[in-house]
Tab-separated table of C-alpha atoms in Angstrom:
chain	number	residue	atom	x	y	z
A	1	UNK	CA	-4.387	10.101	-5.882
A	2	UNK	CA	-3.123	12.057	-2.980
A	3	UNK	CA	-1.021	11.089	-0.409
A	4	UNK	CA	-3.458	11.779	2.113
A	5	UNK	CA	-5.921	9.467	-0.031
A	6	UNK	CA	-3.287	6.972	-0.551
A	7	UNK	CA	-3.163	6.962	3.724
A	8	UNK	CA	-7.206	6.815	3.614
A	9	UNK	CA	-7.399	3.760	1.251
A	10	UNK	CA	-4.652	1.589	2.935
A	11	UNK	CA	-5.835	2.243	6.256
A	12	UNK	CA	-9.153	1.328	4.844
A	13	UNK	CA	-8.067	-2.054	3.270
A	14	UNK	CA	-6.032	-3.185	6.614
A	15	UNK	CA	-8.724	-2.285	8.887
A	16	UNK	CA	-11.104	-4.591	6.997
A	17	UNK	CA	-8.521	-7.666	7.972
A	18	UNK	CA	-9.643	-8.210	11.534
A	19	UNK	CA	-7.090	-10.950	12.728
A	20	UNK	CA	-3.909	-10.205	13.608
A	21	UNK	CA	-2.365	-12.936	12.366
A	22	UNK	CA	-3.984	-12.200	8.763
A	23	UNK	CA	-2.751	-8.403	9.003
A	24	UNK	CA	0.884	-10.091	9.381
A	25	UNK	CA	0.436	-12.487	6.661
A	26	UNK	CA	-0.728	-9.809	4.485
A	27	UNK	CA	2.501	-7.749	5.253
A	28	UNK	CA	4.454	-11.306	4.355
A	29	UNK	CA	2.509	-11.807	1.062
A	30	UNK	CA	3.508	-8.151	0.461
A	31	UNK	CA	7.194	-8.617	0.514
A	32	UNK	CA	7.249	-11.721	-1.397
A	33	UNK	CA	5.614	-10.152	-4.374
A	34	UNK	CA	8.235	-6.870	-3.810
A	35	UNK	CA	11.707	-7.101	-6.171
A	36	UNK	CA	14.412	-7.407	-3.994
A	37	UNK	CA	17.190	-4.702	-4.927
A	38	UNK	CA	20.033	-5.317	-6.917
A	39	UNK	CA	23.196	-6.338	-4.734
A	40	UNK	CA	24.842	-3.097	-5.861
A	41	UNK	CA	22.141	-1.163	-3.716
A	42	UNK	CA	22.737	-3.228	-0.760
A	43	UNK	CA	25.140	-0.787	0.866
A	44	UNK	CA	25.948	0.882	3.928
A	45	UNK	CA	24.953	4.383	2.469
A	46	UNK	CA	21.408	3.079	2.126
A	47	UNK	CA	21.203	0.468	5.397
A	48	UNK	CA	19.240	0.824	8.133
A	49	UNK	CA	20.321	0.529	11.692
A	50	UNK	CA	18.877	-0.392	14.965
A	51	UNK	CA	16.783	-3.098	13.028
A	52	UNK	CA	17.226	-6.757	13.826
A	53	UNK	CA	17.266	-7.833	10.171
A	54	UNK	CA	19.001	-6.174	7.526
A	55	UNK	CA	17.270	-3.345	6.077
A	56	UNK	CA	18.005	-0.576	2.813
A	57	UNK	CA	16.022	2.106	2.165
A	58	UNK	CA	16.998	3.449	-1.861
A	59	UNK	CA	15.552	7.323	-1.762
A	60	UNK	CA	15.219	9.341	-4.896
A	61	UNK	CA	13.918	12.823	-6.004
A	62	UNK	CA	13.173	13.539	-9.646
A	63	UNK	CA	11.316	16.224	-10.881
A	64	UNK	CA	9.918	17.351	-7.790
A	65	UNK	CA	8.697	14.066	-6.531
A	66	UNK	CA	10.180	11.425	-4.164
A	67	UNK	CA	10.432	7.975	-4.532
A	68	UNK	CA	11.569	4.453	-2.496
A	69	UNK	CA	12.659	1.426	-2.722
A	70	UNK	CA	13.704	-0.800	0.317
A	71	UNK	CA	14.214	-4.488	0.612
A	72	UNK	CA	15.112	-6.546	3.928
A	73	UNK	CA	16.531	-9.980	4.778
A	74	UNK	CA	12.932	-10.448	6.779
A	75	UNK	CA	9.682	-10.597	5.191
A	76	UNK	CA	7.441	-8.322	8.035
A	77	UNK	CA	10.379	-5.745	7.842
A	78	UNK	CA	10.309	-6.008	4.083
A	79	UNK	CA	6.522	-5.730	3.911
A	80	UNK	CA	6.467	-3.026	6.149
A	81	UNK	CA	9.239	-0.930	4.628
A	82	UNK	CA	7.269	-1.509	0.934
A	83	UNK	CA	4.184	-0.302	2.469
A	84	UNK	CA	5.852	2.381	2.902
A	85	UNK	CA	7.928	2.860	0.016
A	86	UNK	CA	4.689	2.479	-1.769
A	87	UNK	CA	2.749	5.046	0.738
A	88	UNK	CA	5.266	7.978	0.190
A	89	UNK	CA	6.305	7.159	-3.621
A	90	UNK	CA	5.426	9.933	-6.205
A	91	UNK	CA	4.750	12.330	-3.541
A	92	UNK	CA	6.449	15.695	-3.007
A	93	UNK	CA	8.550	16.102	0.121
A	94	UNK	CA	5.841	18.587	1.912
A	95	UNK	CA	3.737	16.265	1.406
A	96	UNK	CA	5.264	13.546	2.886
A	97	UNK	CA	6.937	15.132	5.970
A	98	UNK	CA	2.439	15.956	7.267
A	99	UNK	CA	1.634	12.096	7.531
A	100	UNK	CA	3.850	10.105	9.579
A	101	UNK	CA	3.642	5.875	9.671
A	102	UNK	CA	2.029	6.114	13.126
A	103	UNK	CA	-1.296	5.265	10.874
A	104	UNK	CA	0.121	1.688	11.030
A	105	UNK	CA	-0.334	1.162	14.907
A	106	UNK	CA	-4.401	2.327	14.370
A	107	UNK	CA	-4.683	-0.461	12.172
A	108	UNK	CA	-3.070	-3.330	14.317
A	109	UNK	CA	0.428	-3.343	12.471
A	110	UNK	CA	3.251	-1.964	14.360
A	111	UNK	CA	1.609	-3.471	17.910
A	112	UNK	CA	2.527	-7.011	17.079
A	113	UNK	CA	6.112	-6.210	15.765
A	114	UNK	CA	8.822	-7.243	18.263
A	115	UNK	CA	10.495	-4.052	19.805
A	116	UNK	CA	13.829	-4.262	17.557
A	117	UNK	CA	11.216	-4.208	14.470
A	118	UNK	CA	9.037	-1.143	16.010
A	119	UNK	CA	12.703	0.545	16.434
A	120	UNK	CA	13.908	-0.658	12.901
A	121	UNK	CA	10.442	1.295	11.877
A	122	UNK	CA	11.208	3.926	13.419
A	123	UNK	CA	14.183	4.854	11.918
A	124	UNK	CA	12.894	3.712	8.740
A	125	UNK	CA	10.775	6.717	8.958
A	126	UNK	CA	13.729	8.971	9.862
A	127	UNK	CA	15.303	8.454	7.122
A	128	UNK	CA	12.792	8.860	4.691
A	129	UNK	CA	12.021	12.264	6.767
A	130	UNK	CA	15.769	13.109	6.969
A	131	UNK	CA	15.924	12.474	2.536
A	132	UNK	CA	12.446	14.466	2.036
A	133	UNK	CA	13.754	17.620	4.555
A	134	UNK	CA	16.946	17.629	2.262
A	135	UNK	CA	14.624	17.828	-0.937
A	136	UNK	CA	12.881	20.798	0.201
């Protein structure tokens, strides 16, 4: 599946949840089914600032392809950041750098974070941008 597909589809399967509230519990059923990271990933080298929980972002590029792992001390950060991870994973770095998260606000995600979350989001995304410009 393309990442472009990959976009399509889980645009497609938040859209269908009309609630807001049942968007956010989906993101929170999302992170409690994610593996949390091994302690020895839980650095500064892979943290997140400028989020208000604590937030690690694992990047990797083998044979050609990126891939991400993140875990969080909050579940909506958590299950945001592995929608993500999830999104981008097994993609090449050209691809990933075309779609941006922004998707997320068009399907009633990012509008009922709090600001702090939006911002940890944000440079969530800069980082994975920052790791897939440094693959190319």
């Amino acid at each position: 599946m393309t990442l472009l597909e990959k976009k399509q589809s889980l645009t497609e399967d938040l859209a269908i949840i009309e609630d807001a509230h049942e968007r956010l519990a989906y993101v929170i059923d999302r992170a409690k089914n994610e593996s949390a990271l091994s302690d020895d990933l839980k650095i500064d080298s892979f943290k997140i600032e400028g989020c208000i929980s604590n937030l690690w972002l694992v990047p990797e590029f083998k044979e050609g392809l990126c891939y991400f792992k993140s875990d969080a001390d909050s579940s909506i950060t958590k299950g945001v950041a592995s929608l993500l991870c999830d999104l981008y994973s097994g993609h090449k770095p050209n691809e990933i750098i075309e779609i941006d998260p922004s998707f997320l606000g068009e399907v009633g995600i990012t509008q009922h974070l709090t600001p702090n979350r939006r911002n940890g989001l944000s440079n969530l995304w800069n980082k994975i941008k920052e790791f897939v410009e440094s693959c190319n």
